[in-house]
XYZ file of C-alpha atoms in Angstrom:
605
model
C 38.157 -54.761 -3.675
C 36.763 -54.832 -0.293
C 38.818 -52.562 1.327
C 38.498 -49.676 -1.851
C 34.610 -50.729 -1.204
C 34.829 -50.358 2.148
C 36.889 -46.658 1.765
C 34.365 -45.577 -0.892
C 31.683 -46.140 1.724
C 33.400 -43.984 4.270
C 33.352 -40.881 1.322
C 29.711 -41.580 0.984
C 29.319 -40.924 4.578
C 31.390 -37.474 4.127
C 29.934 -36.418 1.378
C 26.132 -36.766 3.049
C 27.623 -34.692 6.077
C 29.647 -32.100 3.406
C 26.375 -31.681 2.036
C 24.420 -30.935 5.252
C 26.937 -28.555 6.163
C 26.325 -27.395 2.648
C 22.335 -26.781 3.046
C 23.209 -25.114 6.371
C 25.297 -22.423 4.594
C 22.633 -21.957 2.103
C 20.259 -21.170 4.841
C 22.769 -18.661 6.328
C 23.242 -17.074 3.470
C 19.316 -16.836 2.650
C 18.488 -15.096 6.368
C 21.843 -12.410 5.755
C 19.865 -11.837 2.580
C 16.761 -10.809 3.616
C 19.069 -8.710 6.806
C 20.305 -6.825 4.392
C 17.708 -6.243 2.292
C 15.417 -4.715 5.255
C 18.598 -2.810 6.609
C 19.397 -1.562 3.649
C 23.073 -2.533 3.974
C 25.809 -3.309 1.264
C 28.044 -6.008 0.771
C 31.958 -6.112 1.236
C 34.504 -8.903 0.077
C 35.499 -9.638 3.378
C 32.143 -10.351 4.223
C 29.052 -12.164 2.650
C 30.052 -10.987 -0.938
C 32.945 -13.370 -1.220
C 30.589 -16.502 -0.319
C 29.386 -17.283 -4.066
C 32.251 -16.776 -5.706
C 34.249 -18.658 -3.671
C 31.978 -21.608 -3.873
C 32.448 -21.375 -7.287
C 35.886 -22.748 -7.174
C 35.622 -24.689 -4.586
C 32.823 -26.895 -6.446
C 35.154 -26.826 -9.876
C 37.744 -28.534 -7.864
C 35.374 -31.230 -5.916
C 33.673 -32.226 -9.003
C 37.440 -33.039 -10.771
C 39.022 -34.568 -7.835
C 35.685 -36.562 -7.604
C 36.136 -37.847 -11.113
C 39.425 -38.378 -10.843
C 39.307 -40.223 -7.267
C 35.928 -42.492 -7.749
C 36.883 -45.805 -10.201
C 34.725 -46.006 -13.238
C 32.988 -49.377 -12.154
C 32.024 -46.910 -8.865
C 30.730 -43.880 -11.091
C 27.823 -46.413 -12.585
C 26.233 -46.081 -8.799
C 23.253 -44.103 -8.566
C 24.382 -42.233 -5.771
C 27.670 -41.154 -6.996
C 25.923 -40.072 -10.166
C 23.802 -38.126 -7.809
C 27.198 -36.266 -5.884
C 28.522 -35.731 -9.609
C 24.660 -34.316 -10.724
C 24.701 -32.402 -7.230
C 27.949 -30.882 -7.707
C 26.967 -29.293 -11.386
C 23.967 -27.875 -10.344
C 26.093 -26.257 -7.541
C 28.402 -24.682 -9.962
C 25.990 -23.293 -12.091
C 23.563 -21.721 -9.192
C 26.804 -20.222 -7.355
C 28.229 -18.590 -10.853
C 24.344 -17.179 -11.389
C 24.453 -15.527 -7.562
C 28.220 -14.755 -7.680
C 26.995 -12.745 -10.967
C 24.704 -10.667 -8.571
C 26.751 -10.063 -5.595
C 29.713 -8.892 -7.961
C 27.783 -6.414 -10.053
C 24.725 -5.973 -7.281
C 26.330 -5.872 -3.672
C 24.061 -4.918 -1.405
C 25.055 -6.148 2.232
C 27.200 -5.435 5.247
C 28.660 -2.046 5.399
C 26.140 0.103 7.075
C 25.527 3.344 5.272
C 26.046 6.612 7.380
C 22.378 8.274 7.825
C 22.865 11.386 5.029
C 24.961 9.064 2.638
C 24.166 10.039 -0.955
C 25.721 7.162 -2.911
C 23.418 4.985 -0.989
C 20.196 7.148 -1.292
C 20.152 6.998 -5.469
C 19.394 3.365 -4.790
C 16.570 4.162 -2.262
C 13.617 2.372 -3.360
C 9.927 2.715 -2.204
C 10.007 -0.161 0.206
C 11.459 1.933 2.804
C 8.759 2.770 5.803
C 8.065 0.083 8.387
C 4.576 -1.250 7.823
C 6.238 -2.100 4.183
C 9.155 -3.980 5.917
C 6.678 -5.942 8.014
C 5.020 -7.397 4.508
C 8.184 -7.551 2.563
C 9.104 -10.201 4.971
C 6.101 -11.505 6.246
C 4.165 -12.127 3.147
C 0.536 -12.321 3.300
C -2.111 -14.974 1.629
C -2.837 -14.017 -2.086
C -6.382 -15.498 -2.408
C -8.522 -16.948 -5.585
C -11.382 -18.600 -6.759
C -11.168 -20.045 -9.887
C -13.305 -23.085 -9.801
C -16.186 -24.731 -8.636
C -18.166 -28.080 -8.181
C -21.631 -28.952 -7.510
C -22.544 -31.944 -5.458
C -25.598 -33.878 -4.596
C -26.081 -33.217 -1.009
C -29.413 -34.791 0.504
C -31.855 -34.229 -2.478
C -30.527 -31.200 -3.366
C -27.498 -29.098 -4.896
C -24.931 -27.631 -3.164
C -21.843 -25.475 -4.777
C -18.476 -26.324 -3.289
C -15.720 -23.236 -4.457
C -12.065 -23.921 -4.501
C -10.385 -21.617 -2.532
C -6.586 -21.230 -3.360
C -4.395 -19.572 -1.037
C -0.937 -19.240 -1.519
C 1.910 -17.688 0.133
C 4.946 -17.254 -1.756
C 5.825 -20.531 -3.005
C 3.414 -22.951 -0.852
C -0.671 -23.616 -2.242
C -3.203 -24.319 0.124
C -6.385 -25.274 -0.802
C -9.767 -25.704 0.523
C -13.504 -26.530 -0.714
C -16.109 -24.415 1.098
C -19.664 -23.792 0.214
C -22.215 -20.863 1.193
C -22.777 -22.204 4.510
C -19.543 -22.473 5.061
C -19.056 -18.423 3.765
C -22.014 -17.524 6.472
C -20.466 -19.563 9.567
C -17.072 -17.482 9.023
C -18.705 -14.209 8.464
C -20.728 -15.117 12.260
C -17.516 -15.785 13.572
C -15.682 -12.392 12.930
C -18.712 -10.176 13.715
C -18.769 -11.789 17.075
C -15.317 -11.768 17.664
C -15.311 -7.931 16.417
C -18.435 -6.535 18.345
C -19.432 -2.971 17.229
C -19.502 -2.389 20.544
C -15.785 -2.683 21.124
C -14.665 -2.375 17.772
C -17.047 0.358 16.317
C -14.380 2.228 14.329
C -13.202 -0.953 13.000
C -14.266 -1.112 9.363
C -15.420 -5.171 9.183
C -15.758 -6.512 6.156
C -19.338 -8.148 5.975
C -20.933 -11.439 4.109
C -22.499 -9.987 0.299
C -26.139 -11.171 -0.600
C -24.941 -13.201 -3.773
C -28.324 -15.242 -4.646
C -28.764 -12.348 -7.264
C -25.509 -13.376 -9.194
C -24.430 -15.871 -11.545
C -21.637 -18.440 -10.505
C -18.996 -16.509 -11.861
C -19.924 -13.622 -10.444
C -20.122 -15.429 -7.152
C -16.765 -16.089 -7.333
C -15.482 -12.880 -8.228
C -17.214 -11.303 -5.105
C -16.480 -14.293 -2.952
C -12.751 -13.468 -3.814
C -13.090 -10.130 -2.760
C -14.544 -10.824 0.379
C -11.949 -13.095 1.519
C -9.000 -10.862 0.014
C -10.600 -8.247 2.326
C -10.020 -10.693 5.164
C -6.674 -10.572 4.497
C -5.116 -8.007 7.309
C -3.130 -9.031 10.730
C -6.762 -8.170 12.981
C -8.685 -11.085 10.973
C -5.828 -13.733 11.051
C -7.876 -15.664 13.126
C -7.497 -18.996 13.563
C -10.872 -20.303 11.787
C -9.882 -17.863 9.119
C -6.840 -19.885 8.934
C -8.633 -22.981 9.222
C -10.971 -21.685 6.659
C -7.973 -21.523 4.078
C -6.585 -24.294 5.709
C -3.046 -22.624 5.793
C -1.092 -24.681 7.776
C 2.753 -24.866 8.702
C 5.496 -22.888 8.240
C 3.323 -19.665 7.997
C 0.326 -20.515 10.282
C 2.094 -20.114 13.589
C 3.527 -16.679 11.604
C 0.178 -14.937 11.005
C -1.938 -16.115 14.581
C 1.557 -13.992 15.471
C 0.897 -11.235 13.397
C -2.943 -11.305 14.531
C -1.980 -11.473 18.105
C 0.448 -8.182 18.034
C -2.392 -6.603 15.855
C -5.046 -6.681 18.542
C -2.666 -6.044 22.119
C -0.615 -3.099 20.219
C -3.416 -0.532 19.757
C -1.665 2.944 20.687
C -3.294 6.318 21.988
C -2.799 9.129 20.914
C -1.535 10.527 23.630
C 1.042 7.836 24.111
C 2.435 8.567 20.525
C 6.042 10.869 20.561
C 5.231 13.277 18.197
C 7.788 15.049 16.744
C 7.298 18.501 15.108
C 6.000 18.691 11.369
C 7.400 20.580 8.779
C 4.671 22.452 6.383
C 6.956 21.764 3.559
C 7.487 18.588 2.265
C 11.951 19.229 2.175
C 11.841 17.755 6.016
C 15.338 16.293 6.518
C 15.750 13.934 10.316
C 18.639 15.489 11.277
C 19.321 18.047 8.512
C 21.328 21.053 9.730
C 24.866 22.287 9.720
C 26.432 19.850 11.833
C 25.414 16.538 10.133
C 26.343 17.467 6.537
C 29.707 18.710 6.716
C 31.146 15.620 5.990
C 29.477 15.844 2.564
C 31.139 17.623 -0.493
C 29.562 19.237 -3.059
C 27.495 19.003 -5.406
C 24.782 17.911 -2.531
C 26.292 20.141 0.569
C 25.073 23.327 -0.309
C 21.759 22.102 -1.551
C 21.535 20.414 1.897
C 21.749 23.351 3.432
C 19.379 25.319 1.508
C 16.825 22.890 2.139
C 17.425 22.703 5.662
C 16.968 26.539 6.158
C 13.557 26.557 4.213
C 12.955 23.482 6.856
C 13.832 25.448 10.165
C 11.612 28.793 8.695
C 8.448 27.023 7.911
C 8.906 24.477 10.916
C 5.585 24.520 12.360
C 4.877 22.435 16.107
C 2.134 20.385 16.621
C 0.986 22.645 18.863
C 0.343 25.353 16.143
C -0.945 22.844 13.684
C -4.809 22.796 15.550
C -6.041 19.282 14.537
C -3.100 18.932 12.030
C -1.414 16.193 13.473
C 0.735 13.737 12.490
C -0.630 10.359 11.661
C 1.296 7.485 11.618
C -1.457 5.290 10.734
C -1.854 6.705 7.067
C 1.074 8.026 7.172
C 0.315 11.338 6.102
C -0.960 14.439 8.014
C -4.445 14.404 8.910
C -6.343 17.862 7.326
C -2.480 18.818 5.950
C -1.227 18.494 2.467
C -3.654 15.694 1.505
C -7.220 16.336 1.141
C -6.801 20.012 2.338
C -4.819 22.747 1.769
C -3.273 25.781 3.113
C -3.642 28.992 1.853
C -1.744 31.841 1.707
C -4.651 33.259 4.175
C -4.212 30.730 7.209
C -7.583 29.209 6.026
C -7.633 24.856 5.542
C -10.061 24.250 2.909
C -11.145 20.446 2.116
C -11.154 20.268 -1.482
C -15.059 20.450 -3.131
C -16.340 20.109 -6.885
C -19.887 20.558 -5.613
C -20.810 20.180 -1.732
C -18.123 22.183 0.507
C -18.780 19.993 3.381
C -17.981 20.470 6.956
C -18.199 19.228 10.720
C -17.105 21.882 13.001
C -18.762 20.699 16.511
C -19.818 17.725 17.818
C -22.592 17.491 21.294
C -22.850 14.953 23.843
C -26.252 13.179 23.476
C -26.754 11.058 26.488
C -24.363 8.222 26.459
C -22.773 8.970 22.564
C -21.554 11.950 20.283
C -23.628 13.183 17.258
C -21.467 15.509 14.860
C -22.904 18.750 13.368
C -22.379 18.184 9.390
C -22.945 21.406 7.485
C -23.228 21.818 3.814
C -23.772 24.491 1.064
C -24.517 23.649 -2.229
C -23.836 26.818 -3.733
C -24.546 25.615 -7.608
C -27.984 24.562 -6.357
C -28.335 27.954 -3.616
C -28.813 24.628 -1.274
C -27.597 24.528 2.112
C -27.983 22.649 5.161
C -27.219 20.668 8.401
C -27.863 17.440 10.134
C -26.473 15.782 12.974
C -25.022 12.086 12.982
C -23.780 9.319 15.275
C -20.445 7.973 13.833
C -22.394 4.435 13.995
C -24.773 6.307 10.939
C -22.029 6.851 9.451
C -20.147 3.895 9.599
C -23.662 1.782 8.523
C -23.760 4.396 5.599
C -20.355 3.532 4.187
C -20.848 -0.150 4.505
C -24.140 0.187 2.366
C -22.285 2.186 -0.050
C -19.730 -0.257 -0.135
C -22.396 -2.653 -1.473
C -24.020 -0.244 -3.837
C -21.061 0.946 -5.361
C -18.930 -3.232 -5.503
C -16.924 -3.679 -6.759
C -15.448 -0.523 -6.752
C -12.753 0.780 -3.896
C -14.114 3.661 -1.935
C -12.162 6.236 0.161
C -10.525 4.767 3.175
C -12.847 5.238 6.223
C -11.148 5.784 10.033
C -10.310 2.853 10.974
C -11.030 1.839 15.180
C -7.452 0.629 15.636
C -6.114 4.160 16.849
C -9.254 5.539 18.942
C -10.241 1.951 20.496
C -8.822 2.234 23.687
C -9.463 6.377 23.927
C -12.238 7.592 26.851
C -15.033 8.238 24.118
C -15.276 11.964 25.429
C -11.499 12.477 25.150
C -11.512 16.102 23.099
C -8.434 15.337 21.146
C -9.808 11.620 19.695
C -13.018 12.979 18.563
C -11.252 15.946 16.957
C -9.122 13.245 15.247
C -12.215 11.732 14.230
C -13.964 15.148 12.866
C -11.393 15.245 10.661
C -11.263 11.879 9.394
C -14.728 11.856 9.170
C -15.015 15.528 7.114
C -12.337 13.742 4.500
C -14.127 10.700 3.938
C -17.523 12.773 3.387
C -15.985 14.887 1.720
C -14.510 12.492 -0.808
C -17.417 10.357 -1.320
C -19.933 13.441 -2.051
C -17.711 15.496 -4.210
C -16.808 12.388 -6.550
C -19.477 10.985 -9.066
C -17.900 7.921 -8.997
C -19.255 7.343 -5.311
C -21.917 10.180 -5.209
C -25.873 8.289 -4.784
C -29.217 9.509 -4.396
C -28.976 7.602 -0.797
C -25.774 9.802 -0.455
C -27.991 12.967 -0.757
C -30.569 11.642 1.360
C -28.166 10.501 4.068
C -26.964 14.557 4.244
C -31.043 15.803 3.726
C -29.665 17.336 0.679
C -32.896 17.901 -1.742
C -31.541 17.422 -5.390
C -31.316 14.408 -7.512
C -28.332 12.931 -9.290
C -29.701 13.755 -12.851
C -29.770 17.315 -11.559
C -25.907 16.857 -10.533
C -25.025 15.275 -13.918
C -26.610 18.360 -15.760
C -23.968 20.491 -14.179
C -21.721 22.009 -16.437
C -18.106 21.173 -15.396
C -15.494 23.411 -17.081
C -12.979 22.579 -19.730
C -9.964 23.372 -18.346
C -6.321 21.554 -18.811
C -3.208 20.780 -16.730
C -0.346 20.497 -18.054
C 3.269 19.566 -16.815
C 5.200 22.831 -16.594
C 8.564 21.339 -15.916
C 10.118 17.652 -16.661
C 9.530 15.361 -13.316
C 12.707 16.013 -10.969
C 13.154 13.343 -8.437
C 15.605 13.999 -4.889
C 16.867 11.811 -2.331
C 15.051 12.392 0.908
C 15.367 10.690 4.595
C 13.049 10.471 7.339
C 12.858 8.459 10.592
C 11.265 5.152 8.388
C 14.552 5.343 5.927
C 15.430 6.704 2.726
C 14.040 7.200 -0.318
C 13.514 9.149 -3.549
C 10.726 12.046 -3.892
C 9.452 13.038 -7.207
C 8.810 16.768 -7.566
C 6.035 17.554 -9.849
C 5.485 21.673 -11.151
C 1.954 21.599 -13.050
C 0.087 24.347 -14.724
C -3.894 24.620 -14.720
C -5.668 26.567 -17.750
C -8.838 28.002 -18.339
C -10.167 28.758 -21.540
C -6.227 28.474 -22.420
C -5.544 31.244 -20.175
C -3.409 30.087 -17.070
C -4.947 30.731 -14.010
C -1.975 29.482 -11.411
C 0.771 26.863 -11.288
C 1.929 25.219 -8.184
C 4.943 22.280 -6.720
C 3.831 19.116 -5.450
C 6.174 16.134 -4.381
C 4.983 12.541 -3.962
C 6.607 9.115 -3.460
C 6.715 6.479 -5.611
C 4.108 4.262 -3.875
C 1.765 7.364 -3.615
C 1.822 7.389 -7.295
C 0.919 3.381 -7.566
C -1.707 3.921 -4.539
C -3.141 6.833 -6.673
C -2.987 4.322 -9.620
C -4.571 1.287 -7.923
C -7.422 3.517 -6.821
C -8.605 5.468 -10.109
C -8.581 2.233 -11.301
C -10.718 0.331 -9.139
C -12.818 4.083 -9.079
C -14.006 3.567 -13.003
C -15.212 0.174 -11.427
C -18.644 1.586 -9.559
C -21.396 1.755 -11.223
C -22.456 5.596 -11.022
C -19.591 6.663 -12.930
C -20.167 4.006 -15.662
C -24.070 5.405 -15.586
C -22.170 8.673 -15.859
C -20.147 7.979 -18.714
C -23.309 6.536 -20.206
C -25.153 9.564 -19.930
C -22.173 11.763 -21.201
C -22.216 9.068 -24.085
C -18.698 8.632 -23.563
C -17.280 4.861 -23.279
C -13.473 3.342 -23.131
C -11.590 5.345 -20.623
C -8.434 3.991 -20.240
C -6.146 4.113 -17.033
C -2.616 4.456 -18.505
C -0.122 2.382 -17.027
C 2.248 2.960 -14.377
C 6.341 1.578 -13.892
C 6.336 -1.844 -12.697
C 7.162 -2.315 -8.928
C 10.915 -3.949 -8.615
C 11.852 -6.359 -6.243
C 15.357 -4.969 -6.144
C 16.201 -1.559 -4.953
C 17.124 0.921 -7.733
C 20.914 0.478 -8.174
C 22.179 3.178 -10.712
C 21.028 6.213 -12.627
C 19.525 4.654 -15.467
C 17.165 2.573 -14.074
C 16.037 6.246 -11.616
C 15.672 7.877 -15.301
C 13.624 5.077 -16.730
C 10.912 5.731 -13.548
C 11.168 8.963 -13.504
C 10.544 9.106 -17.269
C 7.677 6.679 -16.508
C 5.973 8.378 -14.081
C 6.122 11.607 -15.938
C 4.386 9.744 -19.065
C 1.570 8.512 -16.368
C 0.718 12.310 -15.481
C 0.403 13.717 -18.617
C -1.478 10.954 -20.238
C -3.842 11.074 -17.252
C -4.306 14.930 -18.009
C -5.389 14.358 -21.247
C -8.662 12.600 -20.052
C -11.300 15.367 -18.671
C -13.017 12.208 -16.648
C -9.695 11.523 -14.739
C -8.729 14.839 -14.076
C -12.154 15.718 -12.359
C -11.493 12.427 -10.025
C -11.274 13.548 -6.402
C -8.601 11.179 -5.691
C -6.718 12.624 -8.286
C -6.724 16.862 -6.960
C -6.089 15.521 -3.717
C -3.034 14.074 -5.328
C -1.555 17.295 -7.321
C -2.985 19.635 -4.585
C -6.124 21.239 -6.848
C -8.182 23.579 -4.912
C -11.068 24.790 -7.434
C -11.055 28.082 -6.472
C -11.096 30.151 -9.617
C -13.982 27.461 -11.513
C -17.446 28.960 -12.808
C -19.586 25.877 -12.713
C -23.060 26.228 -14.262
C -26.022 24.481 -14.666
C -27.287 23.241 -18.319
């Protein structure tokens, strides 16, 4: 008995260093995971595909030659039970993952760059910035309690702040005071003086609302806290978010501050006017592809090389890889058949053509015509003005989401007469005005003040906007596409605009998935702001509904079927948000299909 003891103590001793060896292969196989799903790679038998099921048996045949081996007397100990309890759950969690790498394989043979089989499961987690979070996640913030204490003769509100990332809480109790100390901390860490085109989010004036209130705008302000340039460490502290993902983010924070680019450091590479751009896409690099793609390919890549325009060519057209879309190109202007860019406008057409040197700044010439009203105008502002103007708005208009403004992070470290960064920032700048005063949903009597325009909102309301429709003229068609960030499906949308049920014109427009759920995200938080519910109010109109969009998937899109179901989806989302006259006069949403106005009669009741 002493010697089968002594033997059975030896396995025990295996079996702990079987199963370290064990949690060490579960960790390799975790980090190959997440390889493969930035890489966008796919598995092979001879490779990590073969792990699960192969653990599978191997586990069947432990767990019986355990049985078989340990004496029954020796099964009664609790750590033996525990190897035999071990051993099951093994089984079962290896048959549920060898289920997904047999019918899901996703890892280890590198697709070639123009490889079609791989591109119908592109999914919209493709471009880099969305790699960087896909990995690295970020704090998802709440508050959803609170406590009041007795704090020397008086009351004091402690809110439970809840942090988590991925699977791990952290939790913290912070009161007002507490608030006001971290919002002193970030403005003097982020001085407008170095950081002036930094948009920072600032401490709300909450006295005014109720405690749950309070908690719904403390939320915000902390969830707007939440990017790499304010992962500071008392913002860390704040949350108290400590290891494994502290050290992670003061990372993050540290490579957002040192890797501001130039412009001029930036390889630009030429941009094509049409949206068909394919890296690589000519003769050479798609004749190893049959048809039906090949010749479609090629077509594609012809219209491509005709319309190529350079940078050069483009004026202040160019390429942003900040917003990843080009500045003054297909987005909130567009190009006519004349050569002219024209912002879009439902009432103010809105400009800033020059800009003069004032002493030791830049004030920018903004001209407007507000042809409804025969009103027209200019004034001249510092991009300080306008900065302070968008942060009051901001507060005006909470909780609603307003137009992005231009951020510092790419004109920081530019000389501050540098022609080509303040062009950059004319044209950011004639966007965001243009956005915020041609929307009702942001448009203020402090708006019309700010520009000297000498009308009243009331007035604006009492313009007659015209009943037209749009209408999808052809199902939703969706295409592989590839660019330098990866690849990645396009839907192409052909819509029809009517007037009085006569069609005036019909145009193409393609979008990503992700611009669809940005577009979504927005006109939702848009029917937030106040002016548009005072709108609806005076329209007597109440209970517009934002339809709903396809759900995001973890998962790339694997097969035809699930491409249809989105497709089908996202062609439901357009045409219920055409039926609704409020949604289709949202700015956000003819910058989106491309609507220019041109052929409306507005008039005045």
């Amino acid at each position: 008995m002493y010697i089968i003891g002594k033997v059975e103590g030896y396995i025990l001793i295996s079996r702990g260093i079987f199963f370290s060896l064990l949690g060490l292969s579960w960790l390799v196989s975790f980090v190959l995971a997440i390889i493969e799903n930035n890489k966008r790679l796919i598995m092979r038998w001879s490779g990590h595909r073969s792990f699960w099921p192969s653990n599978v048996g191997i586990y069947i045949i432990l767990l019986i030659s355990e049985s078989i081996f340990f004496s029954s007397d020796a099964k009664k100990n609790q750590v033996i039970l525990g190897i035999f309890i071990s051993y099951t759950l093994q089984i079962i969690s290896s048959i549920i993952l060898s289920l997904y790498a047999i019918f899901r394989p996703n890892e280890f043979i590198t697709i070639g760059e123009i490889d079609y089989t791989f591109i119908r499961r592109a999914t919209r987690k493709t471009i880099a910035l969305d790699l960087v979070n896909e990995v690295q996640e970020y704090p998802k913030i709440s508050i959803k309690s609170y406590k009041i204490k007795q704090e020397e003769n008086r009351s004091v509100t402690y809110f439970n702040v809840v942090s988590i990332i991925k699977n791990i809480t952290y939790m913290s109790k912070k009161n007002i005071q507490d608030f006001d100390n971290l919002d002193k901390v970030i403005s003097q860490r982020f001085p407008k003086s170095e950081y002036p085109n930094l948009y920072i989010p600032t401490f709300p004036k909450i006295k005014v609302f109720d405690i749950d209130e309070r908690m719904k705008i403390l939320t915000d302000y902390l969830t707007s806290l939440v990017t790499p340039e304010f992962f500071l460490p008392e913002f860390l502290d704040f949350l108290n978010i400590g290891e494994p993902y502290k050290n992670n983010l003061l990372t993050l924070n540290e490579d957002a501050l040192k890797n501001e680019v130039t412009l001029s450091s930036l390889d630009h590479r030429s941009c094509s006017i049409i949206e068909k751009y394919f890296t690589g896409g000519n003769r050479d690099t798609v004749d190893h592809i049959g048809e039906p793609y090949k010749n479609n390919l090629l077509t594609l890549n012809e219209d491509a090389l005709k319309n190529e325009v350079t940078l050069s060519s483009l004026d202040h057209r160019s390429c942003s890889i900040i917003e990843k879309y080009f500045t003054g190109g297909n987005r909130d202007t567009v190009d006519t058949d004349d050569g002219e860019v024209r912002y879009l406008k439902t009432y103010i057409d809105l400009k800033i053509e020059k800009w003069i040197q004032v002493g030791s700044h830049v004030e920018y010439e903004i001209t407007w015509s507000f042809q409804l009203l025969s009103l027209n105008g200019s004034c001249y502002k510092r991009y300080n003005e306008i900065l302070d103007f968008h942060k009051n708005l901001c507060k005006t208009l909470h909780p609603a989401r307003l137009p992005k403004f231009p951020s510092k992070n790419y004109l920081k470290n530019l000389n501050k007469n540098d022609e080509q960064a303040l062009t950059k920032r004319k044209v950011q700048l004639t966007k965001y005005l243009s956005h915020v005063m041609n929307d009702l949903a942001f448009l203020t009597e402090e708006s019309l003040q700010f520009l000297g325009i000498e009308t009243t909102i009331d007035k604006i309301w009492s313009i007659n906007i015209p009943e037209y429709t749009i209408k999808l003229f052809n199902p939703i068609a969706c295409f592989p596409e590839i660019d330098d960030s990866g690849h990645y499906l396009k839907y192409s949308v052909k819509i029809a605009k009517f007037l009085n049920s006569i069609k005036k014109r019909e145009w193409s427009f393609s979008r990503r998935f992700r611009e669809f759920d940005e577009l979504h995200s927005f006109l939702t938080k848009r029917f937030q702001s106040p002016m548009i519910s005072s709108y609806l109010n005076y329209l007597n109109i109440t209970n517009i509904i934002i339809p709903g969009i396809p759900h995001k998937t973890v998962a790339p899109l694997v097969n035809s079927t699930e491409i249809e179901n989105r497709r089908k989806s996202l062609e439901n989302f357009l045409e219920q948000l055409f039926q609704v006259p409020q949604i289709i006069h949202a700015y956000a949403l003819k910058v989106f299909i491309l609507d220019i106005d041109d052929e409306e009669n507005y008039m005045i009741n």
